[in-house]
mmCIF file of C-alpha atoms in Angstrom:
data_model
loop_
_atom_site.group_PDB
_atom_site.id
_atom_site.type_symbol
_atom_site.label_atom_id
_atom_site.label_comp_id
_atom_site.label_asym_id
_atom_site.label_seq_id
_atom_site.Cartn_x
_atom_site.Cartn_y
_atom_site.Cartn_z
ATOM 1 C CA MET A 1 61.214 41.527 -0.740
ATOM 2 C CA SER A 2 64.878 41.211 0.194
ATOM 3 C CA GLU A 3 65.795 40.998 3.833
ATOM 4 C CA THR A 4 68.351 42.971 5.784
ATOM 5 C CA VAL A 5 70.568 41.013 8.157
ATOM 6 C CA ILE A 6 71.081 42.627 11.564
ATOM 7 C CA THR A 7 73.690 41.344 14.017
ATOM 8 C CA VAL A 8 73.631 42.603 17.592
ATOM 9 C CA GLU A 9 74.937 41.898 21.056
ATOM 10 C CA GLY A 10 72.486 41.592 23.909
ATOM 11 C CA HIS A 11 73.613 41.935 27.490
ATOM 12 C CA PHE A 12 72.322 42.083 31.032
ATOM 13 C CA ASP A 13 74.014 42.448 34.417
ATOM 14 C CA HIS A 14 72.680 41.403 37.804
ATOM 15 C CA HIS A 15 74.192 43.096 40.875
ATOM 16 C CA HIS A 16 73.505 41.129 44.049
ATOM 17 C CA PRO A 17 74.782 41.583 47.620
ATOM 18 C CA ALA A 18 77.495 39.094 48.542
ATOM 19 C CA GLU A 19 76.307 36.056 50.489
ATOM 20 C CA ARG A 20 79.687 34.478 51.216
ATOM 21 C CA GLY A 21 83.119 35.845 52.064
ATOM 22 C CA THR A 22 86.357 33.882 51.842
ATOM 23 C CA VAL A 23 89.128 35.316 54.003
ATOM 24 C CA LEU A 24 92.693 34.787 52.793
ATOM 25 C CA VAL A 25 95.014 34.501 55.778
ATOM 26 C CA SER A 26 98.798 34.269 55.869
ATOM 27 C CA VAL A 27 100.624 33.218 59.058
ATOM 28 C CA GLY A 28 104.385 33.548 59.216
ATOM 29 C CA PHE A 29 107.479 34.558 61.142
ATOM 30 C CA GLN A 30 111.141 35.107 60.409
ATOM 31 C CA GLY A 31 114.292 35.119 62.495
ATOM 32 C CA PRO A 32 117.916 34.026 62.839
ATOM 33 C CA ASP A 33 117.101 30.548 64.205
ATOM 34 C CA ARG A 34 115.072 28.071 62.188
ATOM 35 C CA GLU A 35 113.433 26.033 64.944
ATOM 36 C CA PRO A 36 111.789 28.926 66.841
ATOM 37 C CA VAL A 37 110.530 30.423 63.583
ATOM 38 C CA VAL A 38 108.926 27.136 62.528
ATOM 39 C CA ALA A 39 107.530 26.506 66.022
ATOM 40 C CA ARG A 40 105.899 29.958 66.270
ATOM 41 C CA THR A 41 104.403 29.657 62.805
ATOM 42 C CA THR A 42 103.060 26.151 63.462
ATOM 43 C CA SER A 43 101.587 27.170 66.809
ATOM 44 C CA LEU A 44 99.812 30.244 65.469
ATOM 45 C CA HIS A 45 98.537 28.362 62.437
ATOM 46 C CA GLY A 46 97.140 25.725 64.792
ATOM 47 C CA ARG A 47 95.264 28.434 66.649
ATOM 48 C CA ILE A 48 93.812 29.857 63.412
ATOM 49 C CA ALA A 49 92.842 26.392 62.180
ATOM 50 C CA GLY A 50 91.196 25.567 65.495
ATOM 51 C CA GLU A 51 89.083 28.715 65.364
ATOM 52 C CA ALA A 52 88.099 28.004 61.771
ATOM 53 C CA GLU A 53 87.029 24.463 62.647
ATOM 54 C CA ARG A 54 84.954 25.638 65.614
ATOM 55 C CA MET A 55 83.197 28.207 63.422
ATOM 56 C CA ARG A 56 82.575 25.536 60.804
ATOM 57 C CA THR A 57 80.967 23.355 63.456
ATOM 58 C CA ASP A 58 78.599 26.114 64.562
ATOM 59 C CA GLY A 59 77.684 27.078 60.971
ATOM 60 C CA ALA A 60 79.371 30.473 60.659
ATOM 61 C CA VAL A 61 81.968 28.983 58.301
ATOM 62 C CA THR A 62 81.129 26.634 55.424
ATOM 63 C CA TRP A 63 84.689 25.338 54.864
ATOM 64 C CA TRP A 64 88.328 26.169 55.398
ATOM 65 C CA SER A 65 91.611 24.953 53.957
ATOM 66 C CA ALA A 66 95.339 25.418 54.500
ATOM 67 C CA ASP A 67 98.440 24.985 52.370
ATOM 68 C CA ARG A 68 101.473 23.085 53.541
ATOM 69 C CA LEU A 69 103.997 24.831 55.761
ATOM 70 C CA ARG A 70 106.684 26.564 53.695
ATOM 71 C CA VAL A 71 110.140 27.042 55.188
ATOM 72 C CA TRP A 72 113.029 28.825 53.461
ATOM 73 C CA SER A 73 116.183 30.773 54.226
ATOM 74 C CA GLU A 74 118.038 33.698 52.683
ATOM 75 C CA ARG A 75 121.043 35.908 53.254
ATOM 76 C CA PRO A 76 119.871 39.518 52.824
ATOM 77 C CA TRP A 77 122.128 42.390 51.767
ATOM 78 C CA ASN A 78 122.323 45.741 53.488
ATOM 79 C CA LYS A 79 122.445 49.110 51.734
ATOM 80 C CA ASP A 80 126.252 49.010 51.675
ATOM 81 C CA GLY A 81 126.298 45.761 49.723
ATOM 82 C CA LYS A 82 127.335 43.609 52.662
ATOM 83 C CA GLN A 83 125.711 40.204 53.001
ATOM 84 C CA LEU A 84 123.980 39.802 56.367
ATOM 85 C CA PRO A 85 123.548 36.664 58.501
ATOM 86 C CA LEU A 86 121.108 33.962 57.421
ATOM 87 C CA VAL A 87 117.402 34.703 58.001
ATOM 88 C CA HIS A 88 114.901 31.852 58.255
ATOM 89 C CA HIS A 89 111.261 32.165 57.185
ATOM 90 C CA ALA A 90 108.167 30.023 57.709
ATOM 91 C CA ALA A 91 104.635 30.636 56.441
ATOM 92 C CA VAL A 92 101.262 28.967 56.004
ATOM 93 C CA THR A 93 98.369 30.365 53.982
ATOM 94 C CA SER A 94 94.743 29.506 54.684
ATOM 95 C CA GLU A 95 91.289 30.257 53.329
ATOM 96 C CA VAL A 96 88.199 30.501 55.523
ATOM 97 C CA LYS A 97 84.806 30.806 53.843
ATOM 98 C CA PHE A 98 82.106 32.497 55.925
ATOM 99 C CA ALA A 99 78.354 32.212 55.563
ATOM 100 C CA ASP A 100 77.864 34.653 58.459
ATOM 101 C CA LEU A 101 79.318 37.950 57.242
ATOM 102 C CA ALA A 102 78.967 39.618 60.645
ATOM 103 C CA ARG A 103 81.124 36.882 62.170
ATOM 104 C CA LEU A 104 83.557 37.341 59.305
ATOM 105 C CA ALA A 105 84.064 41.005 60.168
ATOM 106 C CA ALA A 106 84.519 40.305 63.871
ATOM 107 C CA TRP A 107 86.969 37.447 63.250
ATOM 108 C CA VAL A 108 89.036 39.394 60.735
ATOM 109 C CA GLU A 109 89.287 42.350 63.101
ATOM 110 C CA SER A 110 90.595 40.253 65.981
ATOM 111 C CA THR A 111 92.795 37.985 63.867
ATOM 112 C CA ALA A 112 94.451 40.758 61.840
ATOM 113 C CA ALA A 113 95.724 42.327 65.076
ATOM 114 C CA LEU A 114 97.787 39.231 65.948
ATOM 115 C CA GLU A 115 101.535 39.368 65.396
ATOM 116 C CA GLY A 116 102.486 37.145 62.486
ATOM 117 C CA VAL A 117 99.081 37.306 60.776
ATOM 118 C CA THR A 118 98.329 39.084 57.519
ATOM 119 C CA ILE A 119 94.827 39.202 56.047
ATOM 120 C CA THR A 120 95.713 39.392 52.367
ATOM 121 C CA GLY A 121 92.159 39.813 51.117
ATOM 122 C CA ILE A 122 88.520 38.829 51.170
ATOM 123 C CA ARG A 123 86.854 37.231 48.170
ATOM 124 C CA TRP A 124 83.122 37.938 48.012
ATOM 125 C CA ALA A 125 80.737 35.493 46.334
ATOM 126 C CA LEU A 126 77.178 34.194 46.053
ATOM 127 C CA THR A 127 75.796 30.795 46.962
ATOM 128 C CA GLU A 128 75.637 28.352 44.047
ATOM 129 C CA VAL A 129 71.827 28.406 44.158
ATOM 130 C CA THR A 130 71.700 32.189 43.838
ATOM 131 C CA LYS A 131 74.419 32.232 41.196
ATOM 132 C CA GLU A 132 72.624 29.664 39.021
ATOM 133 C CA ARG A 133 69.286 31.469 39.367
ATOM 134 C CA LEU A 134 70.732 34.859 38.483
ATOM 135 C CA SER A 135 72.804 33.438 35.623
ATOM 136 C CA ALA A 136 69.747 31.871 34.024
ATOM 137 C CA ASP A 137 67.726 35.051 34.435
ATOM 138 C CA ALA A 138 70.546 37.235 33.108
ATOM 139 C CA GLN A 139 70.879 35.048 30.024
ATOM 140 C CA HIS A 140 67.139 35.265 29.394
ATOM 141 C CA ARG A 141 67.222 39.044 29.705
ATOM 142 C CA ALA A 142 70.291 39.282 27.471
ATOM 143 C CA VAL A 143 68.333 37.526 24.728
ATOM 144 C CA GLN A 144 65.428 39.923 25.245
ATOM 145 C CA ASP A 145 67.886 42.812 25.006
ATOM 146 C CA ALA A 146 69.214 41.446 21.706
ATOM 147 C CA VAL A 147 65.670 41.249 20.305
ATOM 148 C CA ALA A 148 64.965 44.817 21.427
ATOM 149 C CA ARG A 149 68.176 46.104 19.837
ATOM 150 C CA ALA A 150 67.493 44.337 16.556
ATOM 151 C CA SER A 151 63.950 45.681 16.495
ATOM 152 C CA ALA A 152 65.209 49.211 17.122
ATOM 153 C CA TYR A 153 67.665 48.921 14.214
ATOM 154 C CA ALA A 154 64.922 47.574 11.966
ATOM 155 C CA GLN A 155 62.546 50.408 12.834
ATOM 156 C CA SER A 156 65.278 52.935 12.081
ATOM 157 C CA LEU A 157 65.495 51.408 8.609
ATOM 158 C CA GLY A 158 61.745 51.511 8.114
ATOM 159 C CA LEU A 159 61.398 47.752 8.535
ATOM 160 C CA THR A 160 58.782 46.113 10.673
ATOM 161 C CA ALA A 161 59.249 42.335 10.664
ATOM 162 C CA VAL A 162 62.206 40.814 12.534
ATOM 163 C CA ARG A 163 62.911 37.112 12.737
ATOM 164 C CA PRO A 164 65.851 35.367 14.438
ATOM 165 C CA LEU A 165 68.453 33.573 12.370
ATOM 166 C CA ALA A 166 71.063 32.629 14.969
ATOM 167 C CA ILE A 167 71.973 33.204 18.585
ATOM 168 C CA ALA A 168 75.217 32.215 20.303
ATOM 169 C CA ASP A 169 77.713 32.980 23.005
ATOM 170 C CA PRO A 170 79.999 35.886 22.068
ATOM 171 C CA GLY A 171 82.460 34.983 19.346
ATOM 172 C CA MET A 172 80.640 31.858 18.132
ATOM 173 C CA LEU A 173 78.722 33.214 15.141
ATOM 174 C CA GLY A 174 81.651 32.490 12.860
ATOM 175 C CA ASP A 175 82.288 36.052 11.690
ATOM 176 C CA GLU A 176 83.970 39.157 13.004
ATOM 177 C CA SER A 177 81.960 39.070 16.235
ATOM 178 C CA ARG A 178 84.447 39.291 19.061
ATOM 179 C CA PRO A 179 84.264 37.394 22.341
ATOM 180 C CA GLN A 180 83.907 39.492 25.433
ATOM 181 C CA SER A 181 86.672 39.517 27.966
ATOM 182 C CA ALA A 182 86.180 37.196 30.882
ATOM 183 C CA ALA A 183 84.171 38.492 33.800
ATOM 184 C CA PRO A 184 86.332 39.994 36.527
ATOM 185 C CA ALA A 185 87.202 37.904 39.523
ATOM 186 C CA ALA A 186 85.062 38.150 42.609
ATOM 187 C CA PRO A 187 85.676 41.444 44.416
ATOM 188 C CA MET A 188 88.498 41.536 46.961
ATOM 189 C CA ALA A 189 88.673 43.737 50.051
ATOM 190 C CA ARG A 190 92.020 44.581 51.579
ATOM 191 C CA ALA A 191 91.606 44.274 55.314
ATOM 192 C CA ALA A 192 94.952 44.155 57.106
ATOM 193 C CA ALA A 193 95.817 47.823 56.705
ATOM 194 C CA ALA A 194 92.382 48.973 57.827
ATOM 195 C CA ALA A 195 92.570 46.802 60.912
ATOM 196 C CA LYS A 196 95.958 48.055 62.014
ATOM 197 C CA GLU A 197 95.558 51.729 61.110
ATOM 198 C CA SER A 198 92.032 52.421 62.297
ATOM 199 C CA GLY A 199 91.726 49.918 65.115
ATOM 200 C CA GLY A 200 88.590 48.533 63.496
ATOM 201 C CA LEU A 201 87.207 47.324 60.208
ATOM 202 C CA ASP A 202 84.464 48.736 58.060
ATOM 203 C CA LEU A 203 83.816 45.647 55.977
ATOM 204 C CA LYS A 204 81.123 46.411 53.464
ATOM 205 C CA PRO A 205 80.764 43.491 51.038
ATOM 206 C CA GLU A 206 80.610 44.657 47.447
ATOM 207 C CA ASP A 207 77.823 43.511 45.200
ATOM 208 C CA VAL A 208 78.695 40.505 43.080
ATOM 209 C CA THR A 209 77.996 41.009 39.373
ATOM 210 C CA ILE A 210 76.522 38.215 37.274
ATOM 211 C CA SER A 211 76.800 39.083 33.573
ATOM 212 C CA ALA A 212 75.335 37.537 30.458
ATOM 213 C CA ARG A 213 76.286 38.382 26.860
ATOM 214 C CA VAL A 214 74.842 36.919 23.682
ATOM 215 C CA HIS A 215 75.418 37.578 19.985
ATOM 216 C CA ALA A 216 72.399 37.260 17.736
ATOM 217 C CA ARG A 217 71.596 37.594 14.060
ATOM 218 C CA PHE A 218 68.181 38.621 12.737
ATOM 219 C CA ALA A 219 66.565 39.061 9.347
ATOM 220 C CA ALA A 220 64.470 42.210 9.009
ATOM 221 C CA SER A 221 62.022 43.043 6.272
#
């Protein structure tokens, strides 16, 4: 008896509460004189870095990092097309990764209220252990989903026996199978506006999605 080839995609998504939150912080000032602008930016960055290091020591933060100080100048134009006096800028961006999400919310609320500080976002994530466990389980379930889909197709055709011929990551079967688009980046939460407009933050970490996709080919008879 001839066999019918069935090609399917299996998929499975895990949705898990975030376990880590990385706060993206920008510190900067601008003004007509370069030295005061640089001094204020350096001083405030030192304060932020000191807090991050203390929280790392007590376990609330797993790590933090900072870019080099950036200093630049420009001559802005007014609405009448007249060039204005020179304006100096200085800025430092930092990342602070929290293991304690309650401390994250409290720190962001107090820090975002400081003049010269902008919380540009929060990147939610899982621990590596959780991510690896969920990835392996999602891949296993994606394969099971592919088997179930192939079996359903076979039954619709009046076929009963299904055997696997090939299984691969999307786009690797060597035919018209198309790769899936990359998984979206970890969710971001905009915090600065909420802090300044409401006087408080309602930081609710979004679930992190771990996805698995497989392409599989079966022979049904």
